[in-house]
Coordinates of C-alpha atoms in Angstrom, one line a residue:
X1 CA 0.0 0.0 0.0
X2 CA 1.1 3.8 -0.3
X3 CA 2.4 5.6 2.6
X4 CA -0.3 8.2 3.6
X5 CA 1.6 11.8 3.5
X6 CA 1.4 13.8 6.2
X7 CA -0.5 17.6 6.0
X8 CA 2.6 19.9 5.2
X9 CA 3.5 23.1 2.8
X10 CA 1.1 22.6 -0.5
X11 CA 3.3 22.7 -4.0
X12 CA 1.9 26.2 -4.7
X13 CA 3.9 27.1 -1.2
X14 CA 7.2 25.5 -1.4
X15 CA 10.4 27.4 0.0
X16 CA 11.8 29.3 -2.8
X17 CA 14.7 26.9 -3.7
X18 CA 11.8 24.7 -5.5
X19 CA 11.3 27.7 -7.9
X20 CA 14.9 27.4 -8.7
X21 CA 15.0 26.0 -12.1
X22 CA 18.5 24.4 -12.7
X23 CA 19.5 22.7 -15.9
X24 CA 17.5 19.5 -15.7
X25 CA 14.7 21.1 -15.1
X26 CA 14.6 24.0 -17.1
X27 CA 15.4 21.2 -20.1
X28 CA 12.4 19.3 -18.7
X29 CA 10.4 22.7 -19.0
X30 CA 11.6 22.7 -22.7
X31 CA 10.5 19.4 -23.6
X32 CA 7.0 20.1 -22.1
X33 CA 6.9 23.2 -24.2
X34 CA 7.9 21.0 -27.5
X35 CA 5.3 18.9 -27.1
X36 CA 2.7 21.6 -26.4
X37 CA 4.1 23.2 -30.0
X38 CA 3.5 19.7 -31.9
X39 CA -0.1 19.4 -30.7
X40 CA -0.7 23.2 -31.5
X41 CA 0.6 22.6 -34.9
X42 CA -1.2 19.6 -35.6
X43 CA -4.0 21.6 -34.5
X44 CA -3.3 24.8 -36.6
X45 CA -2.3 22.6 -39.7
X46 CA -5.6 20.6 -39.9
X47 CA -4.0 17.3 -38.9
X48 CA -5.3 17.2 -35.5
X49 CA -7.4 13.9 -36.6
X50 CA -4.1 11.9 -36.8
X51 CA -3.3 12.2 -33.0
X52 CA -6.5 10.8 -32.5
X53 CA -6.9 7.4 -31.3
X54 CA -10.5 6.7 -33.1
X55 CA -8.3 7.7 -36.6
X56 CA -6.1 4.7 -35.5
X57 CA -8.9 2.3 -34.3
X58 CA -11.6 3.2 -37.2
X59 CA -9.4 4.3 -40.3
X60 CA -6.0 2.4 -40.2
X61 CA -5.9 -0.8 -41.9
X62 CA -2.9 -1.7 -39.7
X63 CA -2.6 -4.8 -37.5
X64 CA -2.8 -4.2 -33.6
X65 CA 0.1 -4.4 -32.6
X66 CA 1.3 -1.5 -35.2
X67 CA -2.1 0.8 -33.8
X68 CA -0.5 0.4 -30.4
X69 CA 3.2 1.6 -31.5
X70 CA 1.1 4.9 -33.2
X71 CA -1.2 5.6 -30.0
X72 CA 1.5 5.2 -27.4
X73 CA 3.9 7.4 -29.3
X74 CA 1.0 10.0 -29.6
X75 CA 0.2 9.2 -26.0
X76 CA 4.0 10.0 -25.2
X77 CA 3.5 13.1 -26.1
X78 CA 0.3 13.9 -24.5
X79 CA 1.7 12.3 -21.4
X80 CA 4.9 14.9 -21.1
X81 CA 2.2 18.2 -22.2
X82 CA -0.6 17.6 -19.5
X83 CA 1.2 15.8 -16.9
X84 CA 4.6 16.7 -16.5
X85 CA 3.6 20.6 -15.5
X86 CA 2.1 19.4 -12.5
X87 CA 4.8 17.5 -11.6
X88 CA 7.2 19.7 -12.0
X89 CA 7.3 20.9 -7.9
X90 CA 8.1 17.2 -6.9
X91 CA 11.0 17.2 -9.9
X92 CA 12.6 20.1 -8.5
X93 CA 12.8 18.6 -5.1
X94 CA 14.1 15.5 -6.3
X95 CA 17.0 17.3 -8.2
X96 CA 17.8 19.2 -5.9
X97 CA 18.2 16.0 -3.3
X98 CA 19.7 13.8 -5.8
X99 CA 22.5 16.4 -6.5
X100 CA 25.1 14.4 -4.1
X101 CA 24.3 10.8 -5.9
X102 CA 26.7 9.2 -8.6
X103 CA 25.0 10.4 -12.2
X104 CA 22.2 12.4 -10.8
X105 CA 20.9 12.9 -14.4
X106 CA 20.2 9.0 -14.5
X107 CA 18.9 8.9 -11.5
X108 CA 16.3 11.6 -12.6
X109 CA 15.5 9.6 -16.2
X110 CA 15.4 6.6 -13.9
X111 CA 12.6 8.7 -11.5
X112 CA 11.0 10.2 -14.8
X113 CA 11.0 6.7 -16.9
X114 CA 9.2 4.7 -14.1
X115 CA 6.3 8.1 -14.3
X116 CA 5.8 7.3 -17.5
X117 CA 6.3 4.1 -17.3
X118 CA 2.9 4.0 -15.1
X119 CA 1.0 6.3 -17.4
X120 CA 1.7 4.5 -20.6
X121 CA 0.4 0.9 -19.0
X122 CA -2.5 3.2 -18.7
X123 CA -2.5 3.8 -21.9
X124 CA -2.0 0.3 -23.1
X125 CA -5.5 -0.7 -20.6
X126 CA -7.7 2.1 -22.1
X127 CA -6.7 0.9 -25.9
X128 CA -7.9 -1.9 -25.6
X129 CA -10.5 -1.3 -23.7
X130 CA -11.8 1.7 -26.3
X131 CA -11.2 -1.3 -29.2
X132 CA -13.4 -2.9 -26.7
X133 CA -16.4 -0.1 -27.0
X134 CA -16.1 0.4 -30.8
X135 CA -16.1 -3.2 -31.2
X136 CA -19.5 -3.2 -29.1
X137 CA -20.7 0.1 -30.9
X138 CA -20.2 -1.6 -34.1
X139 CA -22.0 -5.0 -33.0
X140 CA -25.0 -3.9 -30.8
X141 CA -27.4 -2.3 -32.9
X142 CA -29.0 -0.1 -30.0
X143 CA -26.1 1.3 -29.0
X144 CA -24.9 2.3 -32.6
X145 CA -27.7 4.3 -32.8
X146 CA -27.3 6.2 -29.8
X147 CA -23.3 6.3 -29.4
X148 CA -23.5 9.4 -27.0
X149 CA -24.2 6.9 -24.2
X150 CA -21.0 6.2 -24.0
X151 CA -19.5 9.7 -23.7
X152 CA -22.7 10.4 -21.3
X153 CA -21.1 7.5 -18.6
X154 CA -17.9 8.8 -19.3
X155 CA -18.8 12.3 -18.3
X156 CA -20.6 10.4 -15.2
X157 CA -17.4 8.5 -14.0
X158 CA -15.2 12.0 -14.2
X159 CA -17.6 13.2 -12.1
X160 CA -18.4 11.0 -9.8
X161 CA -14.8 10.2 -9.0
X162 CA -14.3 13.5 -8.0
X163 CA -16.2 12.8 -4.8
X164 CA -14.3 9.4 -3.8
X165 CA -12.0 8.9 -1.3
X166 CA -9.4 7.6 -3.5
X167 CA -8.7 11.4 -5.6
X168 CA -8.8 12.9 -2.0
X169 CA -5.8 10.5 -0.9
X170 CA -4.0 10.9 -4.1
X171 CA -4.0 14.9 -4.2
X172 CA -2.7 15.1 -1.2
X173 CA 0.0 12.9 -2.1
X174 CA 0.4 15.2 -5.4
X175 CA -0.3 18.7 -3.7
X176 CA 2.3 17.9 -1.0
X177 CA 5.8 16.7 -2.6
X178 CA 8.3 17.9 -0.1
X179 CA 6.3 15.5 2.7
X180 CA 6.3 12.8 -0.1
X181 CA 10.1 12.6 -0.7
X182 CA 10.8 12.9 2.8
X183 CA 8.7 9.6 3.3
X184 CA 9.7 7.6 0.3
X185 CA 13.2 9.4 -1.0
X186 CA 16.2 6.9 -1.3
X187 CA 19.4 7.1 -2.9
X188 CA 20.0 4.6 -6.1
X189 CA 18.7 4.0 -9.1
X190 CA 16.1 1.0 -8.0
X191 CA 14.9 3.5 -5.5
X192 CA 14.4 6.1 -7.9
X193 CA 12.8 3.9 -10.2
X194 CA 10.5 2.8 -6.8
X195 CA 10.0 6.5 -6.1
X196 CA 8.6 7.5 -9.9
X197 CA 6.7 4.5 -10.3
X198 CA 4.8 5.5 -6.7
X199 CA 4.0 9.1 -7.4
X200 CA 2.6 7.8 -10.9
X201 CA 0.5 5.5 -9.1
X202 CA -0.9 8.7 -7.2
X203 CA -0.9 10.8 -10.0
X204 CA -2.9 8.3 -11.8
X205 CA -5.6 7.5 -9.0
X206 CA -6.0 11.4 -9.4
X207 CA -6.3 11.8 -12.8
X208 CA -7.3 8.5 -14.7
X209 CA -10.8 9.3 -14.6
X210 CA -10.3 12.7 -16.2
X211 CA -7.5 11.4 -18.8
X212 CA -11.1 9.1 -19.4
X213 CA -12.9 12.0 -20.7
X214 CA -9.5 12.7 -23.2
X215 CA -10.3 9.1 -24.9
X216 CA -14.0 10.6 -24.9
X217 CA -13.0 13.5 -26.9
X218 CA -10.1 11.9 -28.9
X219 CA -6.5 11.6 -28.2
X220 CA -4.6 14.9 -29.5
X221 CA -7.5 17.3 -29.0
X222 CA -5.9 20.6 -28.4
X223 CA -8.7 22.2 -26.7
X224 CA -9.5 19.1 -24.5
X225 CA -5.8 19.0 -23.5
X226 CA -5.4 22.3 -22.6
X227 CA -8.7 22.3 -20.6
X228 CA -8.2 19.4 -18.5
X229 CA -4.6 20.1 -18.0
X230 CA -5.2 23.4 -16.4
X231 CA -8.0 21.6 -14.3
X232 CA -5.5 18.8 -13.2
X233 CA -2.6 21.5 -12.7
X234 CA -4.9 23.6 -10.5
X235 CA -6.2 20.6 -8.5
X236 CA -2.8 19.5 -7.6
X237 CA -0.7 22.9 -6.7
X238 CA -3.0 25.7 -6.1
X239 CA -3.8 26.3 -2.5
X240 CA -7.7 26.4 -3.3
X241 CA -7.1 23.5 -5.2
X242 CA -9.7 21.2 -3.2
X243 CA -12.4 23.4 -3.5
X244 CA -11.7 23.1 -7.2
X245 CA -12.5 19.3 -7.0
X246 CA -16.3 19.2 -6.5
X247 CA -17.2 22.1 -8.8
X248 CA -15.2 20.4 -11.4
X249 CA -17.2 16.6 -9.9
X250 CA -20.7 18.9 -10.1
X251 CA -19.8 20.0 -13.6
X252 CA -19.2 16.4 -14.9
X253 CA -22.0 15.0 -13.6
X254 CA -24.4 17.6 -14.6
X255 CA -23.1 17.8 -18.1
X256 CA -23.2 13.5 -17.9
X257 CA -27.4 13.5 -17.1
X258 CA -27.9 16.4 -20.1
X259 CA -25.7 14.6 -22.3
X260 CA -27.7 11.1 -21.6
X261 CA -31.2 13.1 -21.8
X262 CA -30.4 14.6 -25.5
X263 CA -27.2 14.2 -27.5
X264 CA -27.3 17.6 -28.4
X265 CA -25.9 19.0 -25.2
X266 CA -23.0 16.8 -26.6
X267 CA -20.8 19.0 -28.4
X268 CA -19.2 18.3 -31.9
X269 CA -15.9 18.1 -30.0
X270 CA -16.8 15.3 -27.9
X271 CA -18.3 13.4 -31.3
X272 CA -20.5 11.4 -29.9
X273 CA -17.8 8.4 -29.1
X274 CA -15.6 6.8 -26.9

């Protein structure tokens, strides 16, 4: 099981040395920004559609294993846009307390690698399981005529997970990352690998459900992935954070009955699908 953190400083109050960006991070600031600037200009160039997973599960002709390859390299880069900003307090922490090991920089790819490591078997589970739908939509007459259920429960889950006792465990984990390394920090690479795969375990119990709604609206959406990354970012280091958490659970839900009462509260930017 994961330690339970105690109450201490929130990420949006850390002592000033965590808003010290040093090399590592300010290149990890760059590579968020680069892939930020491919999703914008897939979005300015038209070609939004190909970061989609639905393009990859409806339109390629390509055998699965291939579609996986695609998505997970898309997801890659969705990962290090929405993510990786909010985790950014707990990276500078890290660096800064990994300085003294033998090859810090490893030690910090090693920390970053098991992160992603954790998001992309998420990945790998919601694939499937979104073949899974559109293998259903395709096969169950009822619900190809009214695909908006699907995006209708979605909406529902988000929203509804909002309210659980999981998220509330996991953001604190998230909002207070100086109490989390002191708990779980240990020197070595196993230990860092230890260390990134645990925070992306609570990372994820925050966010899966709302990284749910990103399948809902397609993979690569530009608008979608800058809307739910501020809402993650703000849930996890703004002080007001937790009253951010049931207004965003409120909005879900209501938008999830309206959405299963008449599609047309569902937008063309959610589509209609899973």
């Amino acid at each position: 099981m994961l330690g339970k953190p105690s109450e201490v400083e929130p990420a949006s109050r850390l002592p000033a040395l965590s808003n010290v960006f040093n090399n590592d991070v300010a290149i990890l600031c760059g590579v968020i920004l680069v892939a930020w600037v491919l999703t914008l200009l897939a979005a300015a160039t038209g070609q939004e559609h190909l970061l989609h997973h639905n393009a990859l599960i409806k339109h390629h002709p390509l055998p699965f294993p291939l579609k996986l390859l695609l998505f997970l390299a898309t997801w890659q880069v969705m990962t290090t846009a929405m993510m990786l900003p909010s985790t950014l307090p707990l990276v500078r922490l890290f660096v800064r307390a990994s300085r003294e090991q033998p090859q810090p920089r490893l030690v910090l790819l090693t920390f970053l690698g098991a992160y992603i490591a954790v998001w992309t078997g998420f990945a790998i589970v919601a694939f499937v399981g979104d073949m899974g739908l559109h293998w259903l939509l395709y096969h169950w007459f009822w619900l190809h005529q009214h695909p908006w259920i699907i995006a209708g429960f979605t909406l529902l889950l988000a929203g509804g997970f909002q309210f659980s006792g999981l998220k509330e465990q996991c953001l604190k984990a998230c909002r207070h990352p100086l109490s989390f390394l002191t708990h779980h920090y240990q020197r070595g690479l196993q230990a860092a690998w230890n260390l990134g795969t645990r925070h992306g375990l609570y990372c994820l119990g925050c966010c899966w459900a709302l990284m749910l709604v990103m399948f809902a609206v397609g993979v690569g959406h530009f608008t979608w992935m800058v809307v739910l990354t501020a809402v993650m970012t703000l849930e996890r280091t703004w002080k007001r954070g937790r009253e951010l958490v049931p207004v965003i659970g409120v909005a879900f839900l209501v938008w999830g009955v309206l959405v299963l009462l008449h599609p047309n509260w569902l937008p063309d930017l959610l589509g209609g699908h899973a």
